[in-house]
mmCIF file of C-alpha atoms in Angstrom:
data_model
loop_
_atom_site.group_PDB
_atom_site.id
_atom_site.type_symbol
_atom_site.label_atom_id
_atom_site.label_comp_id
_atom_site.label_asym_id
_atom_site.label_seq_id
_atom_site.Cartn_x
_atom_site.Cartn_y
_atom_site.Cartn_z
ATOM 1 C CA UNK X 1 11.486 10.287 -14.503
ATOM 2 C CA UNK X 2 8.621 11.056 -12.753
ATOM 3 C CA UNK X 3 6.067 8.248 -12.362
ATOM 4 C CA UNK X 4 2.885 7.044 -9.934
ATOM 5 C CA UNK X 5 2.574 4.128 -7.844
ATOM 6 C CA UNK X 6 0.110 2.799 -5.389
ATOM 7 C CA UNK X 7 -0.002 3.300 -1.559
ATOM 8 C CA UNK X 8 -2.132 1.697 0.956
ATOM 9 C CA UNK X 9 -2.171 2.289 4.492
ATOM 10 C CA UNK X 10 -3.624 -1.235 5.397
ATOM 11 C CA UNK X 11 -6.359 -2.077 7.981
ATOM 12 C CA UNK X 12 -3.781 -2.604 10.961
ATOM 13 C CA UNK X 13 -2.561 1.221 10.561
ATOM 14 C CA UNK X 14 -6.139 2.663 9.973
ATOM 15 C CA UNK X 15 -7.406 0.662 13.228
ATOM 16 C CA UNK X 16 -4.277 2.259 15.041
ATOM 17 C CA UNK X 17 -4.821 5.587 13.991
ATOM 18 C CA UNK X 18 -1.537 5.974 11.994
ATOM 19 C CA UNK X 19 -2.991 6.948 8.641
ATOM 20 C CA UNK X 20 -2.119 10.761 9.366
ATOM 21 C CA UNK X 21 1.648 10.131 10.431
ATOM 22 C CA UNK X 22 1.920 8.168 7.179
ATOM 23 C CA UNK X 23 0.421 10.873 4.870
ATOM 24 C CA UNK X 24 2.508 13.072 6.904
ATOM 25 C CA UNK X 25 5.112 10.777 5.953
ATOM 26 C CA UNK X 26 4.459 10.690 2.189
ATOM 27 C CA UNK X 27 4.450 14.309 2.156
ATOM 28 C CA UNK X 28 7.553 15.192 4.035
ATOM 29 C CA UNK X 29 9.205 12.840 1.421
ATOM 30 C CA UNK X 30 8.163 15.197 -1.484
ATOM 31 C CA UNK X 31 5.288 12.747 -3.091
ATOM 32 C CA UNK X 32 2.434 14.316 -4.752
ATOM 33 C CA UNK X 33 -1.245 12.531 -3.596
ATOM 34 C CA UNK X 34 -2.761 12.516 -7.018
ATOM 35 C CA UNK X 35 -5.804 10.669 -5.517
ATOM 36 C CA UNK X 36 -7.189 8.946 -1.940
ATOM 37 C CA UNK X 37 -9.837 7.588 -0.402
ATOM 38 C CA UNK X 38 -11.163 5.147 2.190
ATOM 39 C CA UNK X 39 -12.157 1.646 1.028
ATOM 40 C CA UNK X 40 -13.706 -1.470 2.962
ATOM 41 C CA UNK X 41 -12.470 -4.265 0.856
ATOM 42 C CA UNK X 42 -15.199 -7.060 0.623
ATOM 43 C CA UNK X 43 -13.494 -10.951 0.813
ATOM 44 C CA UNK X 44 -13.647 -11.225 -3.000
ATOM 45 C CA UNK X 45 -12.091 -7.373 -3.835
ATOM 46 C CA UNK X 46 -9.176 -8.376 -1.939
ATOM 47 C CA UNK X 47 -8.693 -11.675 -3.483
ATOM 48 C CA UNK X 48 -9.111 -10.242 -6.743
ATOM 49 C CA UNK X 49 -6.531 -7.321 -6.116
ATOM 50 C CA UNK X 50 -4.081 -9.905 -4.677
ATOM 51 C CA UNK X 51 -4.822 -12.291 -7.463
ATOM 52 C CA UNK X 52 -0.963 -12.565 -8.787
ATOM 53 C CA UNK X 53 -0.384 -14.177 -4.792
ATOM 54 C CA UNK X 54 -3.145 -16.949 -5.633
ATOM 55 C CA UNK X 55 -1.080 -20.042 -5.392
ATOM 56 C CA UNK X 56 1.306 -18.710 -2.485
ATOM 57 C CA UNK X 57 0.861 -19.727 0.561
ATOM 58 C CA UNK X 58 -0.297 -16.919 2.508
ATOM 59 C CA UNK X 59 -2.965 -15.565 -0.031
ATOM 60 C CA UNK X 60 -5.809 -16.657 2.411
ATOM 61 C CA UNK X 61 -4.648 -15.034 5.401
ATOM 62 C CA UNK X 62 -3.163 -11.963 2.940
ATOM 63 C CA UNK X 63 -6.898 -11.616 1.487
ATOM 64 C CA UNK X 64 -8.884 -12.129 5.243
ATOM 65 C CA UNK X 65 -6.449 -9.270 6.431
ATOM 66 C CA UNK X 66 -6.783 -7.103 3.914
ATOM 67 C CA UNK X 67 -10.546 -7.089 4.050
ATOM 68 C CA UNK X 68 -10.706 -6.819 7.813
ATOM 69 C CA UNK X 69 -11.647 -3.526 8.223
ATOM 70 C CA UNK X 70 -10.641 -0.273 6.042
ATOM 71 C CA UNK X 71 -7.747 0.644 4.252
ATOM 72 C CA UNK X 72 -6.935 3.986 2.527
ATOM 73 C CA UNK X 73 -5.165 3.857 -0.889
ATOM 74 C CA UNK X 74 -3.460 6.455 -2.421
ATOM 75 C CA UNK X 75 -2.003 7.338 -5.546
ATOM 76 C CA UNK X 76 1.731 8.963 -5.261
ATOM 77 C CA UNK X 77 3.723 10.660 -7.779
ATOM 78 C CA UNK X 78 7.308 11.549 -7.608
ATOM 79 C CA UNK X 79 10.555 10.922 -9.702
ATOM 80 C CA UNK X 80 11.061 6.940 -9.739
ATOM 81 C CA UNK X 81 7.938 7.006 -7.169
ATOM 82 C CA UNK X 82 8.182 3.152 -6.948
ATOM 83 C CA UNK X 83 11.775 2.451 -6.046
ATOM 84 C CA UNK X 84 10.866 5.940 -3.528
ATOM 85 C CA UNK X 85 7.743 4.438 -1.930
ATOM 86 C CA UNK X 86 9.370 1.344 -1.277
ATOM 87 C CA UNK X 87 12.085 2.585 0.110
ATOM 88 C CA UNK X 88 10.373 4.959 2.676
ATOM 89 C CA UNK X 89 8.291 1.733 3.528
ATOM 90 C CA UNK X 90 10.911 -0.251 4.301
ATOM 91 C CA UNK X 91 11.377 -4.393 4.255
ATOM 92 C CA UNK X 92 8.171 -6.127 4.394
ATOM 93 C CA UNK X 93 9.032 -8.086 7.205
ATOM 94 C CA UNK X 94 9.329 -5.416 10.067
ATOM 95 C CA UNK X 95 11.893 -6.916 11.917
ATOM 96 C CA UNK X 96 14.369 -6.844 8.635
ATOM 97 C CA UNK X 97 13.215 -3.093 7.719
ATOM 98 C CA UNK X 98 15.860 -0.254 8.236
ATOM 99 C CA UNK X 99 15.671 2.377 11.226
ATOM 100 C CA UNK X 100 14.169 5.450 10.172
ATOM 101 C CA UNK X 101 11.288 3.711 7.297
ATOM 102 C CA UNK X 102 7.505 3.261 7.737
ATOM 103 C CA UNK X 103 6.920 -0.484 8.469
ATOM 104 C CA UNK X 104 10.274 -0.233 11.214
ATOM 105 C CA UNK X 105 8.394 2.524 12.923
ATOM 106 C CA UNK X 106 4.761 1.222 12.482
ATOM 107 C CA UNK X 107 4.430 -2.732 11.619
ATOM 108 C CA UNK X 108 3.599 -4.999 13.817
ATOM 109 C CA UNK X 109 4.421 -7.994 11.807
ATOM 110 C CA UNK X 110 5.051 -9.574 8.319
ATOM 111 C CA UNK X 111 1.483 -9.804 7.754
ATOM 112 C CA UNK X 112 0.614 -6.439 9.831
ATOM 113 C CA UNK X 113 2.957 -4.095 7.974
ATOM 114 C CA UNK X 114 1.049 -1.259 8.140
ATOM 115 C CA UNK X 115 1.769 -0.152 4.147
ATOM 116 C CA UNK X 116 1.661 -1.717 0.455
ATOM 117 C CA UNK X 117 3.208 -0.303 -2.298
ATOM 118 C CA UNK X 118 3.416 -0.992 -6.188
ATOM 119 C CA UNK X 119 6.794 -3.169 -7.477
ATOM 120 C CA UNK X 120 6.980 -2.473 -10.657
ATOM 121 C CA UNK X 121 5.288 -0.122 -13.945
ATOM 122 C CA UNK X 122 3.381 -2.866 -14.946
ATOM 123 C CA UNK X 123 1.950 -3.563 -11.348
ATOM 124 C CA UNK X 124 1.273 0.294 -10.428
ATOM 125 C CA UNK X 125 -0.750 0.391 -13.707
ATOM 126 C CA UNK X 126 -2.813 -2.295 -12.749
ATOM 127 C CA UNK X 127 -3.304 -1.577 -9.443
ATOM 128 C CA UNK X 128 -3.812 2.133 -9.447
ATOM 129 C CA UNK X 129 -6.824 0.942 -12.098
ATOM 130 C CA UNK X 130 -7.885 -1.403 -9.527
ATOM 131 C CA UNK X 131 -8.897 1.203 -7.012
ATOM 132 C CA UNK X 132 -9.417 4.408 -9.488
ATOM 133 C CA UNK X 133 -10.530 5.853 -12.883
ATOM 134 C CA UNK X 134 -8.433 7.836 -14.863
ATOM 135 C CA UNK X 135 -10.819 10.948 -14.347
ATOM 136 C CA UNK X 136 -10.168 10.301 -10.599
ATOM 137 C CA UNK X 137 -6.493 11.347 -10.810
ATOM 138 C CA UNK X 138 -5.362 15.059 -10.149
ATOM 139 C CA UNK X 139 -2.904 15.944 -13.120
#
């Protein structure tokens, strides 16, 4: 079934001038970009888009990350895009990910993982509205 899920390349890729090896990436792996752009999340967008993590532990340093400097976010579609996307990215934690995936080849840490992607339906809806408007999206 073909479905959409969110990407971001996060700030520690952008400021390392990866974001072109990733779309290269997402493209080689036969997704469709059905929208992108370039965002500076402000303290309070990020907290709000990472609002399910409030209570964990790491939300702070999550949220100061993620509004560090700027991110690109993307909107993929391919059949079972999420279960795909994650996949290609890889474990969060670098040093757990599989040879050959996106945060193996590009992460730097747990935190610095160079990628985000949607878990679930419910989660891509929300967070594809989070960053776009329906009119946004290429059929």
């Amino acid at each position: 079934m073909t479905e959409r899920t969110l990407a971001i390349i996060k700030p520690d890729a952008v400021a390392r001038h990866l974001a072109g090896a990733i779309i290269q990436r997402v493209e080689a792996d036969g997704f469709a970009i059905r929208a992108m752009r370039r965002v500076e999340l402000s303290q309070a967008q990020a907290e709000g888009f990472y609002a399910v993590h409030r209570e964990r532990p790491f939300f702070a340093s999550l949220t100061r990350f993620m509004a560090s400097g700027p991110a690109i976010v993307m909107v993929l579609e391919a059949p079972d895009a999420i279960r795909k996307w994650r996949s290609a990215m890889g474990a969060t934690d670098p040093a757990r990910a599989d040879a050959g995936t996106i945060r193996k080849q590009f992460a730097e840490s747990i935190e610095r993982n160079a990628t985000h992607g949607s878990d679930a339906p419910d989660t891509a809806a929300f967070e594809i509205g989070y960053f776009f408007a329906g009119c946004e999206l290429v059929p």
